[in-house]
Amino acid sequence: MPVEEKWKANQEKVAFMKKFPGLATAWEDVRGKTIEAVAPLPSKVGAAVLIFSDGSFVVASPLAPEPWELKEGLGAARRVLEPKHRDAYAEYDRLARKDKEALRMARLEKILGAIQNNVEQIPELKDRLRQLVDKWK
């Protein structure tokens, strides 16, 4: 079989797979459906086909969200999840505040360290800092 025919045959196969009956391509398509089976993909740990009771399905990536995805997800789903997980959201909020404060203090230490490390090499730094502080008064 010539290369062009092989390429065309593959394109046809892929086009059919993308329109396979029951394939859901948006999460809205599966809202309210019941998962009947989970078929793990043998070639990718954690990936699976979620098969719904009506015969529709999705191919899902491994359930290993990045921290930024978890943060965004917890925020996006808060209205629905918080009534069922109040204590967990309270703890998450506490830890988020702690993290924010730790970041603030780390920035402060970094700025103070930069000043201390450069005050001898840049004599006018002291005067500029005094002017800045006087400006805030």
PDB file of C-alpha atoms in Angstrom:
ATOM      1  CA  MET A   1       0.000   0.000   0.000  1.00  0.00           C
ATOM      2  CA  PRO A   2       1.486   3.379  -0.978  1.00  0.00           C
ATOM      3  CA  VAL A   3       2.203   5.871   1.785  1.00  0.00           C
ATOM      4  CA  GLU A   4      -0.570   8.235   0.629  1.00  0.00           C
ATOM      5  CA  GLU A   5      -3.178   5.473   0.882  1.00  0.00           C
ATOM      6  CA  LYS A   6      -1.960   4.518   4.350  1.00  0.00           C
ATOM      7  CA  TRP A   7      -2.139   8.153   5.409  1.00  0.00           C
ATOM      8  CA  LYS A   8      -5.675   8.520   4.001  1.00  0.00           C
ATOM      9  CA  ALA A   9      -6.801   5.267   5.654  1.00  0.00           C
ATOM     10  CA  ASN A  10      -5.483   6.516   8.999  1.00  0.00           C
ATOM     11  CA  GLN A  11      -7.254   9.862   8.559  1.00  0.00           C
ATOM     12  CA  GLU A  12     -10.551   8.084   7.866  1.00  0.00           C
ATOM     13  CA  LYS A  13     -10.096   5.885  10.939  1.00  0.00           C
ATOM     14  CA  VAL A  14      -9.301   8.879  13.171  1.00  0.00           C
ATOM     15  CA  ALA A  15     -12.259  10.868  11.796  1.00  0.00           C
ATOM     16  CA  PHE A  16     -14.567   7.938  12.570  1.00  0.00           C
ATOM     17  CA  MET A  17     -13.158   7.517  16.097  1.00  0.00           C
ATOM     18  CA  LYS A  18     -13.781  11.215  16.800  1.00  0.00           C
ATOM     19  CA  LYS A  19     -17.445  10.771  15.778  1.00  0.00           C
ATOM     20  CA  PHE A  20     -17.873   7.339  17.409  1.00  0.00           C
ATOM     21  CA  PRO A  21     -21.448   6.913  18.691  1.00  0.00           C
ATOM     22  CA  GLY A  22     -21.684   7.805  22.367  1.00  0.00           C
ATOM     23  CA  LEU A  23     -18.360   9.663  22.599  1.00  0.00           C
ATOM     24  CA  ALA A  24     -18.833  12.673  24.831  1.00  0.00           C
ATOM     25  CA  THR A  25     -16.429  15.503  24.083  1.00  0.00           C
ATOM     26  CA  ALA A  26     -17.575  18.027  26.698  1.00  0.00           C
ATOM     27  CA  TRP A  27     -18.185  17.545  30.409  1.00  0.00           C
ATOM     28  CA  GLU A  28     -21.617  19.130  29.998  1.00  0.00           C
ATOM     29  CA  ASP A  29     -22.560  16.105  27.860  1.00  0.00           C
ATOM     30  CA  VAL A  30     -22.203  13.760  30.838  1.00  0.00           C
ATOM     31  CA  ARG A  31     -23.816  15.893  33.545  1.00  0.00           C
ATOM     32  CA  GLY A  32     -26.165  13.743  35.600  1.00  0.00           C
ATOM     33  CA  LYS A  33     -25.119  10.458  33.999  1.00  0.00           C
ATOM     34  CA  THR A  34     -24.171   7.412  36.050  1.00  0.00           C
ATOM     35  CA  ILE A  35     -20.808   5.717  35.553  1.00  0.00           C
ATOM     36  CA  GLU A  36     -21.404   2.050  34.835  1.00  0.00           C
ATOM     37  CA  ALA A  37     -17.823   0.935  34.265  1.00  0.00           C
ATOM     38  CA  VAL A  38     -14.246   2.186  34.257  1.00  0.00           C
ATOM     39  CA  ALA A  39     -11.901   0.596  31.733  1.00  0.00           C
ATOM     40  CA  PRO A  40      -8.231   1.457  32.408  1.00  0.00           C
ATOM     41  CA  LEU A  41      -6.078   2.236  29.385  1.00  0.00           C
ATOM     42  CA  PRO A  42      -3.263  -0.319  29.314  1.00  0.00           C
ATOM     43  CA  SER A  43      -0.766   2.114  27.791  1.00  0.00           C
ATOM     44  CA  LYS A  44      -1.155   5.016  30.243  1.00  0.00           C
ATOM     45  CA  VAL A  45      -1.270   4.558  34.002  1.00  0.00           C
ATOM     46  CA  GLY A  46      -4.249   6.345  35.492  1.00  0.00           C
ATOM     47  CA  ALA A  47      -6.034   7.019  32.197  1.00  0.00           C
ATOM     48  CA  ALA A  48      -9.357   5.295  31.632  1.00  0.00           C
ATOM     49  CA  VAL A  49     -12.549   5.113  29.639  1.00  0.00           C
ATOM     50  CA  LEU A  50     -15.531   6.120  31.767  1.00  0.00           C
ATOM     51  CA  ILE A  51     -18.563   4.274  30.428  1.00  0.00           C
ATOM     52  CA  PHE A  52     -21.988   5.614  31.380  1.00  0.00           C
ATOM     53  CA  SER A  53     -25.148   3.583  31.818  1.00  0.00           C
ATOM     54  CA  ASP A  54     -26.660   4.998  28.605  1.00  0.00           C
ATOM     55  CA  GLY A  55     -23.717   3.779  26.502  1.00  0.00           C
ATOM     56  CA  SER A  56     -22.001   7.141  26.234  1.00  0.00           C
ATOM     57  CA  PHE A  57     -18.365   7.360  27.271  1.00  0.00           C
ATOM     58  CA  VAL A  58     -15.358   9.622  27.718  1.00  0.00           C
ATOM     59  CA  VAL A  59     -11.654   8.907  27.605  1.00  0.00           C
ATOM     60  CA  ALA A  60     -10.190  10.514  30.715  1.00  0.00           C
ATOM     61  CA  SER A  61      -6.613  11.464  31.464  1.00  0.00           C
ATOM     62  CA  PRO A  62      -4.948  10.319  34.679  1.00  0.00           C
ATOM     63  CA  LEU A  63      -6.468  11.843  37.796  1.00  0.00           C
ATOM     64  CA  ALA A  64      -3.343  13.679  38.865  1.00  0.00           C
ATOM     65  CA  PRO A  65      -4.199  17.377  38.751  1.00  0.00           C
ATOM     66  CA  GLU A  66      -1.500  19.974  39.208  1.00  0.00           C
ATOM     67  CA  PRO A  67      -1.768  22.128  42.345  1.00  0.00           C
ATOM     68  CA  TRP A  68      -2.970  25.133  40.331  1.00  0.00           C
ATOM     69  CA  GLU A  69      -5.707  22.963  38.795  1.00  0.00           C
ATOM     70  CA  LEU A  70      -6.788  21.754  42.240  1.00  0.00           C
ATOM     71  CA  LYS A  71      -6.914  25.339  43.536  1.00  0.00           C
ATOM     72  CA  GLU A  72      -8.966  26.487  40.568  1.00  0.00           C
ATOM     73  CA  GLY A  73     -11.178  23.405  40.790  1.00  0.00           C
ATOM     74  CA  LEU A  74     -11.870  23.858  44.493  1.00  0.00           C
ATOM     75  CA  GLY A  75     -12.820  27.454  43.774  1.00  0.00           C
ATOM     76  CA  ALA A  76     -15.007  26.620  40.768  1.00  0.00           C
ATOM     77  CA  ALA A  77     -16.845  23.829  42.607  1.00  0.00           C
ATOM     78  CA  ARG A  78     -17.043  25.534  45.990  1.00  0.00           C
ATOM     79  CA  ARG A  79     -20.732  26.425  45.747  1.00  0.00           C
ATOM     80  CA  VAL A  80     -21.608  22.762  45.191  1.00  0.00           C
ATOM     81  CA  LEU A  81     -18.938  21.062  47.326  1.00  0.00           C
ATOM     82  CA  GLU A  82     -18.727  23.295  50.394  1.00  0.00           C
ATOM     83  CA  PRO A  83     -22.086  22.261  51.879  1.00  0.00           C
ATOM     84  CA  LYS A  84     -20.851  18.647  51.824  1.00  0.00           C
ATOM     85  CA  HIS A  85     -17.269  19.406  52.925  1.00  0.00           C
ATOM     86  CA  ARG A  86     -17.482  22.458  55.213  1.00  0.00           C
ATOM     87  CA  ASP A  87     -14.648  21.373  57.510  1.00  0.00           C
ATOM     88  CA  ALA A  88     -12.334  20.653  54.582  1.00  0.00           C
ATOM     89  CA  TYR A  89     -13.004  24.076  53.037  1.00  0.00           C
ATOM     90  CA  ALA A  90     -12.436  25.758  56.407  1.00  0.00           C
ATOM     91  CA  GLU A  91      -9.074  23.976  56.711  1.00  0.00           C
ATOM     92  CA  TYR A  92      -8.189  24.824  53.097  1.00  0.00           C
ATOM     93  CA  ASP A  93      -8.989  28.504  53.760  1.00  0.00           C
ATOM     94  CA  ARG A  94      -6.817  28.432  56.906  1.00  0.00           C
ATOM     95  CA  LEU A  95      -3.907  26.887  54.999  1.00  0.00           C
ATOM     96  CA  ALA A  96      -4.340  29.338  52.110  1.00  0.00           C
ATOM     97  CA  ARG A  97      -4.134  32.276  54.555  1.00  0.00           C
ATOM     98  CA  LYS A  98      -1.051  30.719  56.183  1.00  0.00           C
ATOM     99  CA  ASP A  99       0.585  30.291  52.772  1.00  0.00           C
ATOM    100  CA  LYS A 100      -0.236  33.882  51.787  1.00  0.00           C
ATOM    101  CA  GLU A 101       1.264  35.203  55.029  1.00  0.00           C
ATOM    102  CA  ALA A 102       4.382  33.042  54.604  1.00  0.00           C
ATOM    103  CA  LEU A 103       4.816  34.439  51.082  1.00  0.00           C
ATOM    104  CA  ARG A 104       4.457  37.978  52.416  1.00  0.00           C
ATOM    105  CA  MET A 105       7.079  37.375  55.101  1.00  0.00           C
ATOM    106  CA  ALA A 106       9.441  35.698  52.643  1.00  0.00           C
ATOM    107  CA  ARG A 107       9.191  38.756  50.388  1.00  0.00           C
ATOM    108  CA  LEU A 108       9.922  41.012  53.351  1.00  0.00           C
ATOM    109  CA  GLU A 109      13.004  38.971  54.277  1.00  0.00           C
ATOM    110  CA  LYS A 110      14.196  39.013  50.661  1.00  0.00           C
ATOM    111  CA  ILE A 111      13.878  42.807  50.467  1.00  0.00           C
ATOM    112  CA  LEU A 112      15.623  43.318  53.809  1.00  0.00           C
ATOM    113  CA  GLY A 113      18.372  40.912  52.781  1.00  0.00           C
ATOM    114  CA  ALA A 114      18.892  42.801  49.511  1.00  0.00           C
ATOM    115  CA  ILE A 115      19.182  46.082  51.414  1.00  0.00           C
ATOM    116  CA  GLN A 116      21.639  44.639  53.944  1.00  0.00           C
ATOM    117  CA  ASN A 117      23.743  43.012  51.233  1.00  0.00           C
ATOM    118  CA  ASN A 118      23.988  46.194  49.172  1.00  0.00           C
ATOM    119  CA  VAL A 119      24.193  49.018  51.722  1.00  0.00           C
ATOM    120  CA  GLU A 120      28.008  49.018  51.791  1.00  0.00           C
ATOM    121  CA  GLN A 121      28.399  48.914  47.975  1.00  0.00           C
ATOM    122  CA  ILE A 122      25.726  51.578  47.386  1.00  0.00           C
ATOM    123  CA  PRO A 123      26.255  54.333  49.963  1.00  0.00           C
ATOM    124  CA  GLU A 124      23.338  56.431  48.685  1.00  0.00           C
ATOM    125  CA  LEU A 125      20.986  53.546  49.498  1.00  0.00           C
ATOM    126  CA  LYS A 126      20.674  54.699  53.133  1.00  0.00           C
ATOM    127  CA  ASP A 127      19.722  58.216  52.069  1.00  0.00           C
ATOM    128  CA  ARG A 128      17.200  56.938  49.515  1.00  0.00           C
ATOM    129  CA  LEU A 129      15.631  54.672  52.140  1.00  0.00           C
ATOM    130  CA  ARG A 130      15.379  57.590  54.594  1.00  0.00           C
ATOM    131  CA  GLN A 131      13.718  59.724  51.896  1.00  0.00           C
ATOM    132  CA  LEU A 132      11.268  56.939  51.170  1.00  0.00           C
ATOM    133  CA  VAL A 133      10.382  56.481  54.837  1.00  0.00           C
ATOM    134  CA  ASP A 134      10.001  60.262  55.311  1.00  0.00           C
ATOM    135  CA  LYS A 135       7.695  60.350  52.285  1.00  0.00           C
ATOM    136  CA  TRP A 136       5.390  57.789  53.979  1.00  0.00           C
ATOM    137  CA  LYS A 137       5.085  59.837  57.205  1.00  0.00           C
TER     138      LYS A 137
END
